[in-house]
XYZ file of C-alpha atoms in Angstrom:
499
model
C 38.223 -5.488 66.533
C 37.645 -1.845 65.493
C 35.028 0.366 67.192
C 34.044 4.040 66.949
C 35.605 4.751 70.331
C 38.412 7.374 70.078
C 40.838 4.613 71.007
C 41.221 1.452 68.985
C 42.213 -1.975 70.245
C 43.838 -4.175 67.646
C 44.935 -7.768 67.863
C 47.147 -8.928 65.046
C 48.289 -12.491 64.587
C 51.461 -12.642 62.511
C 53.122 -16.010 62.100
C 53.450 -17.240 65.704
C 53.308 -13.785 67.327
C 50.285 -12.049 68.832
C 50.717 -8.291 69.161
C 48.359 -6.021 71.126
C 48.200 -2.249 70.558
C 46.102 0.570 71.947
C 46.377 3.850 70.061
C 44.548 7.055 69.292
C 42.765 7.133 65.930
C 44.501 10.400 65.059
C 47.906 8.687 65.240
C 47.909 7.918 61.526
C 51.624 7.123 61.588
C 51.093 4.360 64.133
C 48.045 3.087 62.268
C 50.183 2.851 59.123
C 52.736 0.724 61.009
C 49.968 -1.585 62.246
C 48.582 -1.939 58.758
C 52.026 -2.744 57.484
C 52.440 -5.391 60.158
C 49.131 -6.971 59.222
C 50.510 -7.238 55.682
C 53.450 -9.250 56.960
C 56.010 -6.473 56.506
C 59.223 -6.490 58.508
C 60.069 -4.011 61.256
C 63.707 -3.589 60.211
C 65.857 -4.022 57.137
C 69.542 -4.955 56.961
C 71.479 -4.795 53.710
C 74.976 -6.253 53.428
C 75.430 -9.806 54.645
C 79.073 -10.386 55.343
C 79.470 -12.004 58.763
C 78.935 -8.718 60.659
C 75.713 -8.067 58.763
C 74.443 -11.599 59.211
C 75.164 -11.533 62.908
C 73.532 -8.169 63.544
C 70.436 -9.243 61.621
C 70.260 -12.358 63.802
C 70.803 -10.192 66.886
C 67.782 -8.025 66.017
C 65.675 -11.067 65.200
C 66.671 -12.708 68.492
C 65.189 -9.703 70.286
C 61.841 -10.160 68.556
C 62.218 -7.759 65.642
C 61.284 -9.072 62.212
C 64.094 -8.329 59.764
C 64.234 -8.196 55.978
C 67.725 -8.964 54.706
C 69.340 -8.284 51.346
C 72.714 -8.539 49.661
C 74.264 -8.131 46.225
C 74.787 -11.897 45.991
C 71.952 -14.293 46.768
C 73.998 -17.086 48.442
C 74.583 -14.889 51.483
C 70.853 -14.207 51.696
C 70.246 -17.958 51.653
C 72.905 -18.495 54.313
C 71.408 -15.854 56.607
C 67.913 -17.301 56.254
C 69.197 -20.819 56.970
C 71.100 -19.564 60.021
C 67.944 -17.872 61.273
C 66.021 -21.111 60.963
C 68.772 -23.135 62.657
C 69.121 -20.659 65.535
C 65.476 -20.829 66.611
C 63.318 -20.083 63.576
C 64.067 -16.386 63.957
C 61.871 -13.869 62.065
C 64.126 -13.100 59.097
C 62.893 -12.697 55.529
C 65.335 -13.120 52.646
C 65.011 -10.655 49.756
C 66.635 -11.098 46.351
C 66.367 -7.649 44.810
C 66.672 -4.120 46.152
C 63.055 -3.411 45.244
C 61.816 -6.509 47.078
C 63.999 -5.641 50.053
C 62.700 -2.070 50.415
C 59.072 -3.044 49.803
C 59.302 -5.709 52.535
C 59.847 -3.153 55.321
C 57.278 -1.216 57.324
C 56.959 2.531 56.766
C 58.734 4.636 57.814
C 61.445 2.197 56.808
C 64.409 1.639 59.104
C 67.324 0.175 57.159
C 70.818 -0.637 58.403
C 73.523 -1.089 55.808
C 76.718 -2.987 56.617
C 78.930 -2.869 53.544
C 82.548 -1.899 52.982
C 83.228 1.781 53.683
C 83.695 4.212 50.803
C 82.260 3.748 47.330
C 80.257 0.592 48.195
C 78.259 2.653 50.738
C 77.492 5.299 48.096
C 76.475 2.602 45.618
C 74.207 0.904 48.160
C 72.530 4.163 49.168
C 72.017 5.040 45.504
C 70.341 1.688 44.842
C 68.117 1.917 47.919
C 67.172 5.547 47.237
C 65.303 4.583 44.078
C 62.644 2.963 46.257
C 62.829 4.897 49.524
C 60.308 7.558 50.506
C 60.355 10.721 52.650
C 60.578 9.874 56.338
C 62.568 6.670 55.830
C 65.780 6.158 57.828
C 69.066 4.740 56.537
C 71.757 3.769 59.064
C 75.343 3.151 57.959
C 76.961 0.784 60.448
C 80.419 0.711 58.868
C 83.750 2.258 59.875
C 83.348 5.377 57.771
C 85.367 8.599 57.616
C 82.948 11.047 59.234
C 83.012 13.746 56.479
C 81.602 11.110 54.112
C 78.774 10.501 56.555
C 78.037 14.230 56.781
C 77.989 14.466 52.971
C 75.609 11.525 52.612
C 73.330 12.935 55.283
C 73.099 16.244 53.439
C 72.417 14.536 50.113
C 69.651 12.329 51.534
C 68.108 15.228 53.447
C 67.262 16.834 50.087
C 64.967 13.835 49.523
C 63.605 14.026 53.111
C 65.320 10.712 53.870
C 67.065 10.672 57.257
C 70.586 9.317 57.634
C 72.509 8.068 60.667
C 76.166 7.102 60.914
C 76.467 4.453 63.614
C 79.779 3.013 64.739
C 79.580 -0.649 65.748
C 82.285 -2.211 67.901
C 82.627 -5.719 69.178
C 83.546 -7.700 66.104
C 81.547 -10.629 64.820
C 80.754 -11.928 68.309
C 79.587 -8.520 69.502
C 77.359 -8.041 66.461
C 75.570 -11.287 67.288
C 75.373 -11.067 71.083
C 75.486 -7.357 71.875
C 77.885 -4.733 70.503
C 78.629 -1.164 71.478
C 76.582 1.078 69.184
C 77.557 4.712 68.563
C 74.872 6.555 66.547
C 74.913 10.149 65.338
C 72.296 11.836 63.179
C 68.946 13.648 63.318
C 67.292 13.139 66.707
C 64.018 12.274 64.973
C 65.761 9.445 63.142
C 67.466 8.239 66.324
C 64.120 8.075 68.101
C 62.868 5.704 65.414
C 65.756 3.254 65.815
C 66.226 3.669 69.576
C 63.823 0.866 70.647
C 65.773 -1.572 68.459
C 69.364 -0.629 69.201
C 68.713 -0.280 72.941
C 67.681 -3.922 73.085
C 70.364 -5.188 70.716
C 73.335 -3.398 72.304
C 75.500 -4.886 75.031
C 74.127 -4.354 78.526
C 76.131 -3.451 81.648
C 75.077 -3.206 85.277
C 72.133 -5.440 84.477
C 70.158 -3.264 82.082
C 72.234 -0.244 81.026
C 72.585 -0.375 77.216
C 75.936 0.421 75.629
C 74.358 2.827 73.197
C 72.762 6.253 73.211
C 72.344 9.402 71.177
C 75.737 11.041 70.622
C 74.718 14.046 68.557
C 74.121 15.239 64.984
C 75.343 13.555 61.831
C 79.051 12.716 62.014
C 79.252 12.484 65.808
C 78.713 8.721 65.939
C 81.372 7.904 63.353
C 83.757 10.313 65.067
C 83.377 8.661 68.473
C 83.874 5.244 66.857
C 87.003 6.516 65.091
C 88.494 7.689 68.387
C 87.479 4.385 69.987
C 89.627 2.675 67.364
C 92.525 5.046 68.051
C 92.378 4.158 71.735
C 92.232 0.505 70.702
C 95.466 0.963 68.746
C 97.123 2.489 71.828
C 95.907 -0.249 74.177
C 97.183 -2.993 71.901
C 100.581 -1.334 71.537
C 100.919 -0.921 75.315
C 100.180 -4.611 75.823
C 102.663 -5.493 73.089
C 105.407 -3.465 74.755
C 104.749 -5.110 78.120
C 104.850 -8.521 76.426
C 108.212 -7.573 74.902
C 109.703 -6.799 78.329
C 108.278 -9.943 79.915
C 109.489 -12.181 77.105
C 112.799 -10.677 76.015
C 114.085 -9.139 79.229
C 112.614 -11.331 81.966
C 112.701 -14.473 79.834
C 109.144 -15.534 80.647
C 107.556 -18.266 78.545
C 104.139 -18.109 76.911
C 102.334 -20.193 79.514
C 103.765 -18.120 82.357
C 102.826 -14.894 80.608
C 99.342 -16.227 79.884
C 98.897 -16.898 83.576
C 100.142 -13.410 84.451
C 97.795 -11.654 82.021
C 94.954 -13.789 83.362
C 95.794 -12.643 86.881
C 96.036 -9.007 85.750
C 92.568 -9.335 84.251
C 91.215 -9.756 87.802
C 92.700 -6.406 88.880
C 92.319 -2.763 87.842
C 93.696 -3.842 84.437
C 90.537 -5.857 83.763
C 89.721 -5.506 80.056
C 88.785 -7.460 76.956
C 92.222 -6.971 75.405
C 94.031 -8.217 78.533
C 91.656 -11.198 78.612
C 92.277 -12.236 75.012
C 96.033 -11.689 75.400
C 96.026 -14.368 78.075
C 94.133 -16.732 75.776
C 96.367 -15.996 72.781
C 99.557 -16.656 74.731
C 98.183 -19.951 76.049
C 97.115 -21.202 72.610
C 99.166 -24.136 71.384
C 100.023 -24.349 67.682
C 97.630 -26.819 66.075
C 99.420 -26.808 62.697
C 102.793 -28.179 63.748
C 101.722 -29.519 67.128
C 104.790 -27.871 68.589
C 105.010 -24.733 70.716
C 102.552 -21.852 70.810
C 100.782 -20.236 67.868
C 101.900 -16.701 68.845
C 105.491 -17.634 68.013
C 104.460 -18.515 64.447
C 102.690 -15.198 63.798
C 104.710 -12.877 61.523
C 105.564 -9.629 63.314
C 103.820 -7.312 60.842
C 100.711 -5.527 62.129
C 97.969 -4.683 59.639
C 95.503 -1.801 59.819
C 92.435 -0.436 58.022
C 92.923 3.306 58.451
C 90.883 4.354 61.474
C 93.999 4.794 63.625
C 95.503 7.072 60.993
C 92.268 9.094 60.864
C 92.415 9.555 64.626
C 95.920 11.021 64.495
C 94.954 13.264 61.587
C 92.021 14.524 63.629
C 94.194 15.051 66.703
C 96.331 17.390 64.606
C 93.246 19.179 63.270
C 92.018 19.747 66.842
C 95.450 20.816 68.165
C 95.267 17.934 70.620
C 98.298 15.889 71.656
C 97.835 12.136 71.229
C 101.306 10.620 71.690
C 100.119 7.204 72.904
C 97.978 6.618 69.838
C 100.517 8.230 67.509
C 103.223 5.926 68.880
C 101.055 2.891 68.192
C 100.538 4.006 64.604
C 104.273 4.595 64.096
C 104.982 1.157 65.560
C 102.690 -0.426 62.967
C 104.431 1.432 60.168
C 107.831 0.185 61.357
C 106.550 -3.365 61.835
C 105.516 -3.369 58.177
C 109.155 -2.921 57.106
C 110.088 -6.452 58.080
C 112.713 -6.975 55.378
C 114.446 -3.696 56.223
C 114.495 -4.569 59.926
C 116.082 -7.947 59.218
C 118.935 -6.195 57.405
C 119.201 -3.377 59.971
C 119.667 -5.918 62.773
C 122.957 -6.919 61.126
C 124.241 -3.322 61.114
C 122.789 -1.308 64.010
C 123.794 -2.119 67.567
C 122.046 -1.855 70.921
C 123.084 -2.405 74.552
C 125.266 -5.481 74.978
C 124.506 -6.126 78.648
C 121.069 -6.430 80.163
C 120.457 -4.684 83.498
C 120.231 -6.913 86.558
C 116.682 -6.591 87.834
C 114.211 -8.132 90.253
C 111.626 -10.052 88.235
C 108.974 -9.520 90.893
C 109.613 -5.757 90.943
C 109.574 -5.431 87.166
C 106.277 -7.323 86.899
C 104.697 -5.051 89.500
C 106.098 -1.953 87.796
C 104.802 -3.077 84.404
C 101.264 -3.360 85.764
C 101.484 0.172 87.170
C 103.026 1.584 83.979
C 100.405 -0.034 81.768
C 97.574 1.315 83.922
C 98.957 4.866 83.917
C 99.520 4.774 80.177
C 95.955 3.575 79.556
C 94.638 6.525 81.560
C 96.724 8.848 79.393
C 95.457 7.209 76.203
C 91.824 7.701 77.255
C 92.609 11.284 78.272
C 93.959 11.932 74.773
C 90.954 10.282 73.110
C 88.445 12.255 75.153
C 90.369 15.417 74.323
C 90.055 14.736 70.590
C 86.305 14.087 70.889
C 85.792 17.256 72.931
C 87.722 19.332 70.388
C 85.605 18.069 67.484
C 82.406 18.401 69.499
C 83.183 22.031 70.296
C 84.216 22.850 66.735
C 81.127 21.206 65.208
C 78.675 22.084 68.005
C 77.805 18.420 68.524
C 77.555 18.631 72.324
C 78.884 15.088 72.784
C 78.560 13.825 76.359
C 81.942 12.306 77.314
C 80.399 10.386 80.221
C 78.046 8.748 77.719
C 81.016 7.804 75.513
C 82.528 5.978 78.485
C 79.200 4.225 79.122
C 78.937 3.107 75.498
C 82.436 1.622 75.686
C 81.929 -0.296 78.945
C 80.514 -3.364 77.234
C 80.414 -5.071 73.862
C 83.339 -3.222 72.303
C 87.027 -4.032 71.881
C 88.217 -1.437 74.432
C 85.738 -2.439 77.138
C 87.465 -2.311 80.503
C 86.768 -1.893 84.194
C 88.601 1.419 83.993
C 85.728 2.916 81.995
C 83.422 2.902 85.008
C 85.757 5.346 86.732
C 86.059 7.412 83.564
C 82.272 7.619 83.355
C 82.110 8.749 86.991
C 84.811 11.373 86.397
C 82.904 13.072 83.582
C 79.549 12.737 85.335
C 81.036 14.473 88.378
C 82.630 17.203 86.259
C 81.437 17.440 82.627
C 83.860 20.347 82.108
C 86.889 18.347 83.278
C 89.846 19.806 81.373
C 91.756 16.534 81.231
C 91.021 13.090 82.642
C 94.405 13.062 84.403
C 93.378 15.890 86.752
C 90.260 14.129 88.003
C 90.943 13.627 91.743
C 90.746 9.823 91.562
C 92.993 9.477 88.527
C 95.404 12.173 89.686
C 95.932 10.273 92.930
C 96.535 7.001 91.099
C 98.961 8.531 88.622
C 100.903 10.258 91.391
C 101.201 7.001 93.340
C 102.361 4.972 90.328
C 104.580 7.431 88.470
C 107.814 6.172 90.053
C 107.109 2.611 88.823
C 106.199 4.006 85.404
C 109.557 5.798 85.195
C 111.441 2.665 86.217
C 109.839 0.720 83.362
C 110.666 3.331 80.731
C 114.216 3.661 82.062
C 114.647 -0.111 82.010
C 113.426 -0.308 78.409
C 115.815 2.420 77.284
C 118.754 0.791 79.091
C 117.875 -2.596 77.577
C 117.310 -1.410 74.018
C 113.645 -2.456 74.082
C 111.421 0.031 72.239
C 108.515 1.326 74.319
C 107.093 4.225 72.290
C 103.579 4.061 73.767
C 104.704 3.643 77.388
C 107.276 6.421 77.073
C 104.997 8.637 74.971
C 102.341 8.369 77.657
C 104.854 9.311 80.349
C 106.056 12.303 78.320
C 102.422 13.372 77.912
C 101.960 13.191 81.677
C 105.194 15.078 82.388
C 104.464 17.796 79.838
C 100.925 18.354 81.061
C 101.857 18.526 84.742
C 104.473 21.304 84.252
C 103.394 24.919 84.600
C 106.362 26.059 82.502
C 107.795 24.341 79.423
C 110.759 25.233 77.162
C 108.239 26.514 74.631
C 109.396 30.051 75.481
C 112.721 29.396 73.715
C 111.003 27.835 70.699
C 108.668 30.811 70.344
C 111.646 33.170 70.639
C 113.338 31.251 67.808
C 110.204 31.624 65.671
C 110.196 35.330 66.300
C 113.933 35.582 65.501
C 113.793 33.973 62.058
C 110.177 34.659 61.091
C 108.991 37.735 62.952
C 106.109 35.781 64.498
C 106.151 37.940 67.680
C 105.538 36.545 71.168
C 103.485 37.143 74.279
C 105.238 38.429 77.381
C 104.729 36.845 80.766
């Protein structure tokens, strides 16, 4: 029904949905959206239908948003449409050409692309751009190197098309049921996607979404990159603890699974601790003998985001020894054949220290907690350095909020990290927050015992020890850097500052 009153009431019946709107007649943008909806156009578009893309499209549709989907190959379009029908007749429209895909979306168009980072993103944007119009929004949800995102944003801005780089964490399950979403781009563009991503993101504390505006173009990808660096560190810390439990204390997989399960009910509560318990308990279903973890080759793969994080730490003059140690450990793990030969030549300690199992287990929990705090401190330091250099004004408390649910590094610890930065946004380092400082001080003796035990036993613990060295270096008012600077001045005439 349309009247001459300055406000219009519209009722639109689309498929099985009845939508009611009241709007001012001068709001031509909103009227355009309503007209689009009456023409059966979709509210969102998603291009790139590997499992992550399929699942995020289904996530949006499950929250009531109609979604047009497209992909280079049509079978994945068919699969997504069939999944939508099987999972509750969700409002997803399959499109079989780029032109059909773009023309199936309401203006201003909001399109998320989930394709492999690098050249495939450029190719996809190029194809879409032929049909996009000024005011449309393109969101790249991949793990992209942030300078590429900045470049693409600048290129699209020349066409008045807005671009957002949005990190997505949570894997395939998170994409379907609620991931952590880390967007960065023009605020105007964010405002257009905010109603969608707020509903589709993971929720904590009942209704707090694990998403939010992080800053201009590049900021979202940067925060996601650092998230992945912290993820590397967390995984390495858990691996080192597993090594001590298994090879020094002689614990079996079932016993370790039970221990990690118990730890997950303490301050160590996290997704990675939770899945470690499940992995260790998993029996091998190929041979029917033993546990699957014992059949996994000890070579850790990676996709590059951890390396980017360490590169950025160097660019920002920020120490990140926990994350750097995890990256080095992956490099060494990849040299499996060399390690097999080296084991025949290089020797370690011949006698294991006599220890109390109960004490070592307690110390490991304390050491892992302290090291995790250090890893987050390093990550937040990298983000702050980039934010200052690029004038992004990233809110570190918001980063902690975004990571509390949906993502791989979600952990109970993040609630305290959020509180620390809310209480003091200018906090120089997470370790000096009163709560964390007290905890580190109380646990540092146990932390030292673990590192000492590893060294005496010949068990590598680069992340645990790197974290402790970070703590010890930061807490000292005076370091031996005076001698190093004097050496620089001696051979290079670099001068020095006097105390």
